[in-house]
Tab-separated table of C-alpha atoms and ligand atoms in Angstrom:
chain	number	residue	atom	x	y	z
C	1	MET	CA	-22.608	6.839	21.485
C	2	GLU	CA	-23.163	8.040	18.237
C	3	PRO	CA	-22.415	6.504	15.482
C	4	VAL	CA	-18.927	6.662	14.327
C	5	ILE	CA	-18.712	7.816	10.259
C	6	THR	CA	-15.023	8.133	9.217
C	7	ARG	CA	-13.733	9.090	5.314
C	8	PHE	CA	-10.818	8.782	3.320
C	9	PRO	CA	-10.806	11.967	0.660
C	10	PRO	CA	-8.737	11.791	-1.529
C	11	SER	CA	-7.151	14.134	-4.724
C	12	PRO	CA	-7.215	11.945	-7.711
C	13	THR	CA	-3.579	13.703	-8.942
C	14	GLY	CA	-1.530	10.496	-8.563
C	15	SER	CA	-1.940	6.944	-7.226
C	16	LEU	CA	-1.852	5.626	-4.136
C	17	HIS	CA	0.893	6.524	-1.811
C	18	ILE	CA	2.223	4.707	1.445
C	19	GLY	CA	0.836	7.740	3.402
C	20	GLY	CA	-2.660	7.536	2.391
C	21	ALA	CA	-3.042	4.283	2.438
C	22	ARG	CA	-1.870	4.443	6.035
C	23	THR	CA	-5.041	7.577	6.184
C	24	ALA	CA	-7.290	5.089	5.145
C	25	LEU	CA	-6.811	2.015	7.136
C	26	PHE	CA	-6.662	4.629	9.895
C	27	ASN	CA	-9.448	5.104	9.393
C	28	TRP	CA	-10.719	2.313	8.697
C	29	LEU	CA	-9.421	0.645	11.132
C	30	PHE	CA	-11.505	3.215	13.557
C	31	ALA	CA	-14.524	2.692	11.119
C	32	ARG	CA	-14.680	-1.351	11.898
C	33	ASN	CA	-13.574	-1.022	15.836
C	34	ARG	CA	-16.324	0.927	16.271
C	35	GLY	CA	-18.776	-0.730	14.376
C	36	GLY	CA	-18.924	2.435	12.328
C	37	LYS	CA	-19.287	3.858	8.853
C	38	PHE	CA	-16.397	4.033	6.201
C	39	ILE	CA	-17.133	7.266	4.163
C	40	LEU	CA	-15.080	7.753	-0.083
C	41	ARG	CA	-14.547	10.467	-0.751
C	42	ILE	CA	-12.589	12.111	-4.204
C	43	GLU	CA	-11.718	15.360	-3.756
C	44	ASP	CA	-11.418	16.273	-7.635
C	45	THR	CA	-12.354	20.338	-7.230
C	46	ASP	CA	-9.231	20.652	-8.995
C	47	VAL	CA	-9.789	19.934	-12.481
C	48	GLU	CA	-6.588	20.890	-13.784
C	49	ARG	CA	-4.391	18.655	-12.043
C	50	SER	CA	-7.380	15.383	-11.650
C	51	THR	CA	-7.992	13.097	-14.202
C	52	GLU	CA	-9.753	9.636	-14.257
C	53	GLN	CA	-7.136	7.661	-14.203
C	54	SER	CA	-5.911	8.877	-11.304
C	55	VAL	CA	-9.107	7.094	-9.702
C	56	LYS	CA	-8.638	4.240	-11.189
C	57	ALA	CA	-5.767	3.375	-10.137
C	58	ILE	CA	-6.751	4.786	-6.431
C	59	LEU	CA	-10.281	2.437	-6.285
C	60	ASP	CA	-7.799	-0.438	-7.298
C	61	ALA	CA	-5.069	0.092	-4.611
C	62	LEU	CA	-7.915	0.020	-1.845
C	63	GLU	CA	-9.510	-2.760	-3.269
C	64	TRP	CA	-6.581	-4.596	-3.440
C	65	LEU	CA	-5.962	-3.733	0.147
C	66	ASP	CA	-9.049	-4.770	0.729
C	67	LEU	CA	-10.034	-0.962	3.215
C	68	THR	CA	-14.303	-1.748	2.236
C	69	TRP	CA	-15.748	1.582	1.320
C	70	ASP	CA	-19.189	1.827	2.860
C	71	GLU	CA	-20.695	4.574	0.582
C	72	GLY	CA	-19.335	6.277	-1.592
C	73	PRO	CA	-16.763	7.123	-4.315
C	74	TYR	CA	-18.557	10.573	-3.869
C	75	PHE	CA	-17.231	13.095	-6.573
C	76	GLN	CA	-16.704	16.669	-5.488
C	77	THR	CA	-16.930	18.061	-8.901
C	78	LYS	CA	-20.740	15.941	-8.287
C	79	ARG	CA	-21.664	18.324	-5.679
C	80	LEU	CA	-20.954	22.230	-6.801
C	81	ASP	CA	-24.843	22.812	-6.095
C	82	VAL	CA	-24.617	21.633	-2.268
C	83	TYR	CA	-21.389	23.613	-1.923
C	84	ARG	CA	-22.879	26.942	-3.365
C	85	GLU	CA	-25.884	26.171	-0.708
C	86	TYR	CA	-23.885	26.091	2.064
C	87	ALA	CA	-21.854	28.986	0.954
C	88	GLU	CA	-24.886	31.180	0.516
C	89	LYS	CA	-25.882	30.655	3.842
C	90	LEU	CA	-22.678	32.323	5.019
C	91	VAL	CA	-23.278	35.540	2.609
C	92	ASN	CA	-26.555	35.520	4.321
C	93	SER	CA	-24.808	35.785	7.500
C	94	GLY	CA	-22.205	38.055	7.448
C	95	HIS	CA	-19.034	35.639	7.117
C	96	ALA	CA	-18.022	35.898	3.444
C	97	TYR	CA	-18.154	38.301	1.329
C	98	TRP	CA	-16.715	38.517	-2.775
C	99	CYS	CA	-13.622	40.219	-3.505
C	100	GLU	CA	-12.731	42.040	-6.508
C	101	CYS	CA	-9.468	42.278	-6.400
C	102	SER	CA	-6.493	40.736	-9.231
C	103	PRO	CA	-4.461	38.518	-8.811
C	104	ASP	CA	-1.836	41.212	-9.386
C	105	GLU	CA	-3.023	43.346	-7.060
C	106	LEU	CA	-2.269	40.664	-4.439
C	107	GLU	CA	0.772	40.368	-5.794
C	108	THR	CA	1.830	43.903	-6.058
C	109	ARG	CA	0.354	44.073	-2.250
C	110	ARG	CA	2.415	40.577	-0.858
C	111	ASN	CA	5.840	42.239	-2.593
C	112	ALA	CA	4.727	44.781	-0.337
C	113	ALA	CA	4.087	43.713	2.937
C	114	MET	CA	7.080	41.076	2.099
C	115	ALA	CA	9.528	44.530	1.215
C	116	GLU	CA	8.316	46.190	4.147
C	117	GLY	CA	9.499	42.918	6.763
C	118	ARG	CA	5.639	41.563	7.356
C	119	LYS	CA	3.563	39.565	6.855
C	120	PRO	CA	1.563	38.363	3.715
C	121	LYS	CA	-1.299	38.706	4.568
C	122	TYR	CA	-5.612	39.618	2.436
C	123	GLU	CA	-5.910	42.471	4.369
C	124	GLY	CA	-9.234	42.957	4.443
C	125	THR	CA	-9.652	44.782	1.554
C	126	CYS	CA	-13.397	44.085	-0.169
C	127	ARG	CA	-14.474	43.238	3.234
C	128	PRO	CA	-16.285	46.864	3.556
C	129	LYS	CA	-17.464	46.973	-0.071
C	130	GLY	CA	-20.562	44.557	-0.025
C	131	LEU	CA	-20.146	43.639	-3.886
C	132	GLY	CA	-22.381	40.988	-5.116
C	133	PRO	CA	-20.673	37.496	-6.957
C	134	GLY	CA	-19.240	39.038	-11.226
C	135	PRO	CA	-17.257	37.768	-13.146
C	136	LYS	CA	-13.669	37.161	-12.578
C	137	ARG	CA	-14.999	37.977	-8.372
C	138	VAL	CA	-13.874	35.393	-5.731
C	139	LEU	CA	-15.911	34.729	-2.280
C	140	ARG	CA	-13.472	34.959	0.907
C	141	PHE	CA	-14.987	33.136	4.211
C	142	ARG	CA	-14.818	36.480	6.774
C	143	GLY	CA	-11.751	35.469	9.324
C	144	PRO	CA	-12.661	37.090	12.700
C	145	ASP	CA	-10.003	39.541	13.310
C	146	SER	CA	-8.557	38.634	17.443
C	147	GLY	CA	-8.610	35.495	19.568
C	148	ALA	CA	-7.526	32.375	18.906
C	149	THR	CA	-9.548	29.239	17.102
C	150	VAL	CA	-8.085	25.688	19.696
C	151	LEU	CA	-7.435	22.361	17.849
C	152	ARG	CA	-8.072	19.482	20.055
C	153	ASP	CA	-6.325	17.061	18.075
C	154	ILE	CA	-6.979	13.264	19.581
C	155	ILE	CA	-3.424	12.729	18.447
C	156	LYS	CA	-1.143	16.077	19.490
C	157	GLY	CA	-3.559	17.581	21.651
C	158	PRO	CA	-4.447	21.209	21.681
C	159	ILE	CA	-2.513	23.310	19.218
C	160	ALA	CA	-3.820	27.206	19.500
C	161	PHE	CA	-3.927	28.958	16.247
C	162	ASP	CA	-3.662	33.434	16.587
C	163	ASN	CA	-6.189	34.320	14.314
C	164	SER	CA	-4.809	37.646	13.101
C	165	GLU	CA	-3.116	35.106	11.440
C	166	LEU	CA	-5.716	33.534	9.218
C	167	ASP	CA	-6.368	35.219	6.138
C	168	ASP	CA	-10.003	35.911	4.892
C	169	LEU	CA	-9.804	32.562	2.679
C	170	VAL	CA	-11.400	32.152	-0.981
C	171	ILE	CA	-13.967	29.881	-0.528
C	172	VAL	CA	-15.137	29.509	-3.946
C	173	LYS	CA	-13.134	30.162	-6.746
C	174	SER	CA	-13.450	32.832	-10.052
C	175	ASP	CA	-15.085	29.607	-11.945
C	176	GLY	CA	-17.114	29.016	-8.877
C	177	ILE	CA	-15.760	25.970	-7.729
C	178	ALA	CA	-14.982	25.553	-4.476
C	179	THR	CA	-11.686	25.088	-2.999
C	180	TYR	CA	-9.956	22.061	-0.519
C	181	ASN	CA	-11.081	23.616	2.159
C	182	PHE	CA	-14.150	24.850	2.743
C	183	ALA	CA	-15.464	22.525	0.504
C	184	VAL	CA	-13.997	19.720	3.108
C	185	VAL	CA	-16.775	20.939	5.466
C	186	VAL	CA	-18.850	21.161	3.481
C	187	ASP	CA	-18.979	18.003	2.847
C	188	ASP	CA	-17.503	16.738	6.476
C	189	ILE	CA	-20.978	18.335	7.703
C	190	THR	CA	-23.691	17.037	5.604
C	191	MET	CA	-21.855	13.191	5.092
C	192	GLY	CA	-22.482	13.441	8.941
C	193	VAL	CA	-18.571	12.894	9.444
C	194	THR	CA	-17.507	12.507	13.116
C	195	HIS	CA	-13.495	11.958	13.316
C	196	VAL	CA	-11.354	13.363	10.986
C	197	ILE	CA	-7.860	10.919	10.295
C	198	ARG	CA	-5.543	12.266	8.105
C	199	GLY	CA	-2.052	13.597	8.325
C	200	ASP	CA	-0.669	16.384	9.791
C	201	ASP	CA	0.118	17.973	6.316
C	202	HIS	CA	-3.104	19.285	7.267
C	203	VAL	CA	-2.962	20.593	10.399
C	204	ASN	CA	-2.912	24.433	9.478
C	205	ASN	CA	-6.003	23.378	7.532
C	206	THR	CA	-7.241	23.417	10.640
C	207	PRO	CA	-8.083	25.844	12.133
C	208	ARG	CA	-9.318	27.253	9.041
C	209	GLN	CA	-12.610	24.820	8.896
C	210	ILE	CA	-12.633	24.837	12.416
C	211	LEU	CA	-14.260	28.927	12.081
C	212	ILE	CA	-16.530	27.517	8.909
C	213	TYR	CA	-17.887	25.205	11.303
C	214	ARG	CA	-18.712	27.108	13.627
C	215	ALA	CA	-19.474	30.093	10.958
C	216	LEU	CA	-21.646	27.534	9.944
C	217	GLY	CA	-22.982	26.581	12.986
C	218	ALA	CA	-22.593	23.010	13.133
C	219	LYS	CA	-21.298	20.649	15.446
C	220	LEU	CA	-17.128	19.732	15.008
C	221	PRO	CA	-16.396	16.088	13.978
C	222	GLU	CA	-12.937	15.477	16.029
C	223	PHE	CA	-9.894	16.045	14.741
C	224	GLY	CA	-6.874	13.630	15.261
C	225	HIS	CA	-3.332	14.162	13.141
C	226	VAL	CA	-1.227	11.292	12.020
C	227	PRO	CA	2.407	12.181	11.844
C	228	MET	CA	4.473	11.971	9.037
C	229	ILE	CA	6.159	8.757	7.784
C	230	HIS	CA	9.502	9.484	7.487
C	231	GLY	CA	12.499	6.768	5.384
C	232	GLU	CA	15.641	5.444	7.103
C	233	ASP	CA	17.696	8.604	6.500
C	234	ARG	CA	14.195	10.172	8.902
C	235	SER	CA	14.025	12.908	5.686
C	236	PRO	CA	10.112	12.234	5.017
C	237	LEU	CA	9.620	9.855	2.753
C	238	SER	CA	9.729	10.240	-0.884
C	239	LYS	CA	10.715	8.552	-4.484
C	240	ARG	CA	14.389	8.809	-3.400
C	241	HIS	CA	13.838	5.725	-0.611
C	242	GLY	CA	12.778	4.179	-3.568
C	243	ALA	CA	8.423	3.623	-4.114
C	244	THR	CA	5.728	5.382	-2.739
C	245	SER	CA	2.996	3.496	-4.171
C	246	VAL	CA	0.735	0.859	-3.179
C	247	ILE	CA	0.710	-0.849	-6.805
C	248	GLU	CA	4.474	-0.650	-6.991
C	249	TYR	CA	4.992	-2.790	-3.790
C	250	LYS	CA	2.137	-5.124	-5.132
C	251	ASN	CA	3.639	-5.293	-8.584
C	252	MET	CA	7.140	-6.284	-6.085
C	253	GLY	CA	5.399	-9.368	-4.761
C	254	PHE	CA	4.069	-7.641	-1.768
C	255	LEU	CA	1.132	-9.333	0.159
C	256	PRO	CA	-1.517	-6.513	0.905
C	257	GLU	CA	-1.711	-7.855	4.562
C	258	ALA	CA	2.027	-7.904	4.769
C	259	LEU	CA	1.535	-4.433	3.734
C	260	LEU	CA	-0.998	-3.141	5.465
C	261	ASN	CA	0.671	-4.500	8.686
C	262	CYS	CA	4.040	-2.434	7.981
C	263	LEU	CA	1.310	0.432	7.305
C	264	VAL	CA	-0.950	-0.232	11.179
C	265	ARG	CA	2.227	-0.231	13.031
C	266	LEU	CA	4.122	3.399	11.457
C	267	GLY	CA	2.201	5.344	13.634
C	268	TRP	CA	0.055	2.311	15.474
C	269	SER	CA	1.051	-0.169	18.025
C	270	TYR	CA	0.569	-2.138	20.698
C	271	GLY	CA	3.101	-3.281	23.546
C	272	ASP	CA	5.259	-4.847	21.225
C	273	GLN	CA	3.384	-6.579	18.973
C	274	GLU	CA	4.812	-6.523	15.458
C	275	ILE	CA	2.175	-9.079	13.203
C	276	PHE	CA	-1.463	-8.836	13.563
C	277	SER	CA	-4.195	-10.459	11.555
C	278	ARG	CA	-6.819	-8.293	10.325
C	279	SER	CA	-9.379	-9.155	12.898
C	280	GLU	CA	-6.927	-8.344	15.483
C	281	LEU	CA	-6.309	-4.767	13.811
C	282	ILE	CA	-9.938	-4.334	14.244
C	283	GLU	CA	-10.418	-5.104	17.364
C	284	LYS	CA	-7.662	-3.248	19.124
C	285	PHE	CA	-6.985	-1.152	16.707
C	286	THR	CA	-7.462	2.843	18.960
C	287	LEU	CA	-6.449	6.161	17.850
C	288	GLU	CA	-5.011	6.523	21.692
C	289	ASN	CA	-2.310	3.887	20.672
C	290	VAL	CA	-1.391	6.462	17.705
C	291	GLY	CA	1.753	8.031	18.200
C	292	LYS	CA	3.102	12.330	18.342
C	293	SER	CA	5.675	11.476	16.458
C	294	PRO	CA	6.730	9.915	12.875
C	295	SER	CA	7.477	6.782	12.487
C	296	ILE	CA	10.238	5.215	9.973
C	297	PHE	CA	9.301	3.082	6.475
C	298	THR	CA	12.059	0.652	5.935
C	299	MET	CA	12.308	-1.815	3.709
C	300	GLU	CA	13.804	-4.414	5.542
C	301	LYS	CA	10.555	-4.989	8.553
C	302	LEU	CA	8.160	-5.234	4.932
C	303	LEU	CA	10.520	-7.578	3.539
C	304	TRP	CA	10.087	-9.910	6.663
C	305	LEU	CA	6.753	-8.868	7.152
C	306	ASN	CA	5.849	-10.399	3.202
C	307	ALA	CA	7.853	-13.668	4.181
C	308	HIS	CA	5.895	-13.642	7.058
C	309	TYR	CA	2.966	-13.725	5.603
C	310	ILE	CA	3.868	-15.987	2.489
C	311	LYS	CA	5.344	-18.925	4.577
C	312	GLU	CA	1.596	-18.416	6.286
C	313	LYS	CA	-0.508	-18.782	3.398
C	314	ASN	CA	-2.324	-21.931	1.785
C	315	PRO	CA	0.042	-22.047	-0.920
C	316	GLU	CA	-3.841	-22.642	-3.582
C	317	GLU	CA	-3.516	-19.000	-2.317
C	318	LEU	CA	-0.869	-18.120	-3.432
C	319	VAL	CA	-1.734	-18.898	-7.128
C	320	ALA	CA	-3.382	-16.593	-8.363
C	321	PRO	CA	-1.306	-13.675	-6.802
C	322	LEU	CA	1.608	-16.005	-8.713
C	323	ARG	CA	0.205	-16.098	-11.978
C	324	PRO	CA	0.775	-12.546	-13.412
C	325	LEU	CA	4.202	-12.811	-12.035
C	326	LEU	CA	4.204	-16.119	-14.357
C	327	VAL	CA	3.034	-14.936	-17.503
C	328	LEU	CA	5.161	-12.334	-17.028
C	329	ARG	CA	8.410	-14.651	-17.494
C	330	ASN	CA	6.887	-16.194	-20.122
C	331	TYR	CA	6.566	-19.569	-18.424
C	332	PRO	CA	4.179	-22.388	-20.041
C	333	ASP	CA	1.128	-22.451	-18.334
C	334	LYS	CA	0.336	-25.290	-15.462
C	335	PRO	CA	-2.801	-26.801	-13.329
C	336	ASP	CA	-3.569	-24.182	-10.088
C	337	ALA	CA	-2.806	-27.976	-8.553
C	338	TYR	CA	1.290	-27.992	-10.020
C	339	ILE	CA	1.617	-24.549	-8.666
C	340	ALA	CA	0.157	-24.653	-5.775
C	341	GLY	CA	2.747	-28.102	-5.487
C	342	ALA	CA	5.790	-26.004	-5.928
C	343	VAL	CA	4.812	-23.156	-4.075
C	344	ARG	CA	5.028	-25.104	-1.088
C	345	THR	CA	8.300	-26.122	-1.437
C	346	LEU	CA	9.365	-22.463	-1.671
C	347	GLN	CA	6.786	-20.852	0.568
C	348	ALA	CA	9.754	-20.508	3.602
C	349	ARG	CA	12.409	-19.630	1.551
C	350	SER	CA	10.570	-16.543	-0.488
C	351	ARG	CA	10.558	-13.495	0.246
C	352	THR	CA	8.304	-12.290	-2.617
C	353	LEU	CA	6.328	-13.614	-4.807
C	354	VAL	CA	8.681	-11.946	-7.839
C	355	GLU	CA	11.573	-14.541	-5.747
C	356	MET	CA	9.639	-16.783	-5.283
C	357	ALA	CA	7.825	-16.520	-10.265
C	358	GLU	CA	12.179	-16.567	-10.260
C	359	ALA	CA	12.904	-19.928	-7.472
C	360	MET	CA	9.901	-21.540	-9.478
C	361	ARG	CA	11.409	-20.827	-12.853
C	362	PHE	CA	12.967	-25.139	-13.019
C	363	TYR	CA	9.975	-26.383	-12.499
C	364	MET	CA	7.627	-23.638	-14.619
C	365	VAL	CA	10.059	-24.137	-17.759
C	366	ASP	CA	10.279	-27.588	-20.720
C	367	GLU	CA	13.735	-26.785	-20.731
C	368	ILE	CA	15.764	-25.687	-18.406
C	369	GLU	CA	19.934	-24.828	-18.622
C	370	PHE	CA	22.630	-25.508	-16.543
C	371	ASP	CA	24.313	-23.044	-14.357
C	372	PRO	CA	28.223	-23.723	-15.673
C	373	ASP	CA	29.824	-23.606	-12.501
C	374	ALA	CA	27.333	-25.872	-10.976
C	375	ALA	CA	27.178	-27.982	-13.204
C	376	GLY	CA	30.963	-28.082	-14.637
C	377	LYS	CA	31.693	-29.101	-10.430
C	378	PHE	CA	28.731	-31.803	-10.156
C	379	LEU	CA	28.061	-33.110	-13.511
C	380	THR	CA	31.407	-35.072	-13.547
C	381	LEU	CA	32.034	-38.144	-14.851
C	382	GLU	CA	32.267	-40.474	-11.385
C	383	MET	CA	28.492	-39.507	-11.394
C	384	ARG	CA	28.136	-41.637	-14.089
C	385	GLU	CA	27.321	-44.921	-12.986
C	386	VAL	CA	24.775	-42.633	-9.742
C	387	PHE	CA	22.711	-41.521	-12.803
C	388	VAL	CA	23.022	-44.565	-15.329
C	389	ARG	CA	20.902	-45.825	-11.402
C	390	LEU	CA	19.040	-43.668	-11.137
C	391	ILE	CA	17.635	-43.698	-14.549
C	392	SER	CA	16.644	-47.655	-14.630
C	393	GLU	CA	16.170	-47.956	-10.794
C	394	LEU	CA	13.169	-44.573	-10.893
C	395	SER	CA	11.925	-45.592	-13.700
C	396	ALA	CA	10.373	-48.833	-12.739
C	397	LEU	CA	9.413	-47.209	-9.069
C	398	GLU	CA	5.560	-48.124	-9.367
C	399	VAL	CA	4.816	-45.637	-6.734
C	400	PHE	CA	7.138	-42.359	-6.486
C	401	ASP	CA	6.910	-40.970	-3.534
C	402	GLU	CA	9.687	-39.726	-0.828
C	403	LYS	CA	9.840	-43.322	1.125
C	404	ALA	CA	10.177	-45.403	-2.009
C	405	LEU	CA	12.722	-42.290	-3.759
C	406	GLU	CA	14.643	-41.526	-0.641
C	407	THR	CA	14.861	-46.564	-0.310
C	408	VAL	CA	16.474	-46.444	-3.765
C	409	PHE	CA	18.814	-43.054	-3.159
C	410	ARG	CA	19.743	-45.089	-0.007
C	411	GLN	CA	20.770	-48.288	-1.863
C	412	ILE	CA	22.595	-46.504	-4.226
C	413	ALA	CA	24.518	-44.932	-3.022
C	414	GLN	CA	25.711	-47.449	-0.497
C	415	ASP	CA	26.110	-50.066	-2.956
C	416	LEU	CA	28.393	-47.292	-4.964
C	417	GLY	CA	29.746	-47.356	-2.238
C	418	VAL	CA	29.354	-42.976	-1.863
C	419	LYS	CA	27.945	-40.437	-0.016
C	420	LEU	CA	23.938	-39.950	-0.177
C	421	GLY	CA	24.783	-36.253	0.007
C	422	LYS	CA	27.183	-36.701	-2.531
C	423	VAL	CA	24.672	-37.678	-5.314
C	424	ALA	CA	22.524	-35.317	-3.965
C	425	GLN	CA	23.650	-32.265	-5.140
C	426	PRO	CA	24.940	-33.152	-8.942
C	427	VAL	CA	21.124	-34.895	-8.943
C	428	ARG	CA	19.264	-30.734	-8.083
C	429	VAL	CA	21.859	-29.714	-10.957
C	430	ALA	CA	20.335	-32.276	-13.204
C	431	LEU	CA	16.823	-31.141	-12.181
C	432	THR	CA	16.527	-27.676	-11.635
C	433	GLY	CA	19.897	-26.331	-13.043
C	434	SER	CA	21.792	-24.575	-10.294
C	435	THR	CA	23.013	-25.904	-6.383
C	436	VAL	CA	20.788	-23.624	-4.427
C	437	SER	CA	16.850	-25.189	-4.180
C	438	PRO	CA	13.699	-26.629	-1.816
C	439	GLY	CA	15.182	-30.390	-0.836
C	440	LEU	CA	15.646	-32.422	-3.508
C	441	PHE	CA	12.801	-35.407	-2.966
C	442	GLU	CA	10.470	-33.040	-2.719
C	443	ILE	CA	11.153	-31.058	-6.369
C	444	ILE	CA	11.434	-34.940	-7.919
C	445	ASP	CA	7.175	-35.454	-5.532
C	446	VAL	CA	6.353	-32.002	-7.559
C	447	LEU	CA	8.161	-32.658	-11.182
C	448	GLY	CA	7.202	-35.905	-11.787
C	449	LYS	CA	8.224	-39.147	-12.860
C	450	LYS	CA	9.047	-38.208	-16.610
C	451	THR	CA	10.453	-34.671	-16.514
C	452	VAL	CA	12.817	-36.191	-13.458
C	453	LEU	CA	13.899	-39.151	-16.177
C	454	GLU	CA	13.688	-36.809	-19.132
C	455	ARG	CA	16.026	-34.480	-16.782
C	456	LEU	CA	18.395	-37.041	-15.254
C	457	ARG	CA	18.836	-38.106	-18.349
C	458	LYS	CA	20.087	-34.712	-19.824
C	459	GLY	CA	21.890	-34.363	-16.835
C	460	LEU	CA	23.669	-38.264	-18.005
C	461	GLU	CA	24.190	-37.017	-21.463
C	462	TYR	CA	26.026	-33.879	-20.177
C	463	ILE	CA	27.886	-35.899	-17.813
C	464	GLN	CA	28.809	-38.075	-20.578
C	465	GLY	CA	29.590	-35.335	-23.483
C	466	GLN	CA	32.644	-34.165	-21.423
Y	1	LIG	N1	-8.029	15.810	-0.774
Y	1	LIG	C1	-7.346	15.825	0.884
Y	1	LIG	C2	-5.431	15.396	0.636
Y	1	LIG	O1	-5.848	14.726	-0.480
Y	1	LIG	C3	-7.893	15.593	1.775
Y	1	LIG	C4	-7.580	16.259	3.107
Y	1	LIG	C5	-8.677	15.598	4.575
Y	1	LIG	O2	-8.450	14.686	5.484
Y	1	LIG	O3	-8.730	16.451	4.654
Y	1	LIG	O4	-4.248	15.441	1.162
């Protein structure tokens, strides 16, 4: 079997979106599954709309998702000579001709066609003129007048297009720059691309591209058009449905593993399995298992996957992605080991790293603030004795571990004739400021003796100040 070569060719006119990332992922997985090559190509021939920031944003997002490419990034604007060479081939073989029709003339003819109820189409006015290149002239592909072009799509099956419906496409604009449909074919031929996997918004371009392949005498790649992604209301995913750019998800505290896992399931399935490791995906990914109907992106599913991956990670691994979110909240700096300790207590209760960073506040700040309702309810005078005893006995503890702590708490509760549960909540409020937190002994273990004692003393002050 010939080696597989896939490509991802984003146009740098914005950030990497969910749909683009899924296309990149499918191409990447297919290449990895077949031991092939994955090429990155930047389609920047629309010079007005392409920006360097977009290129950087796309590369950053791909790197974050760890979709590594084997070749590139190539830039189409650096390959104009190659397109020129192929354009000449088409002119020489009679498959392309120069056209001098001005945009105004074209517009007038288009309007006339519509007024007469005909489908607007370039009528081939310049076909017989035998023009050469010149200012304001464009190069058009000479399409067949009749017959059909059949796209044998790996995902959608065969689709036939009537050639008479296809225009004589402009392949080189008057500024000398190749258009998308032409550049993409030249690139895919010269880069040896064997499989073109892309969104089905490109289906209508494909017959035009197939005709260019044929005119150039090149072998066709396999085509697979992946159905669109929809939002929960079953309309195409857009800003209305929430964040669409990959980096926004990073900023919202999602892990790349979770987003990838969510993306792969948008169109591809393997029985009813939902969670896949990267190596499992590489092993199992095939185009046969990509569905024909649009898939639906839901935030709920992504949150569920993210919670899963957060829980599964070693706490140490979450420190680096968490750090920027801690800095954003102006928390004082703490060593990695301390943060990892705090993470361990929050993994099972955080769906995103943003939730985790928020929940971590009491571990990070020097002075906590009491939630007034919680303090009013639990830091009451009847707790005075409990706090006095805790402060004195915890100060005396040599070993500050869970077992020793539990013994102290139990003893005090017993001596003062209160239930352990009644002691726990006021202490929790004193240590965290609120009534919701990880297990008390886990918190104490992370905060350490010094901080615990300081906060218990503050709690006692509050109790006595009433
Ligand atoms: N630059 C095109 C896009 O971003 C690529 C389409 C293709 O894969 O051929 O939609």
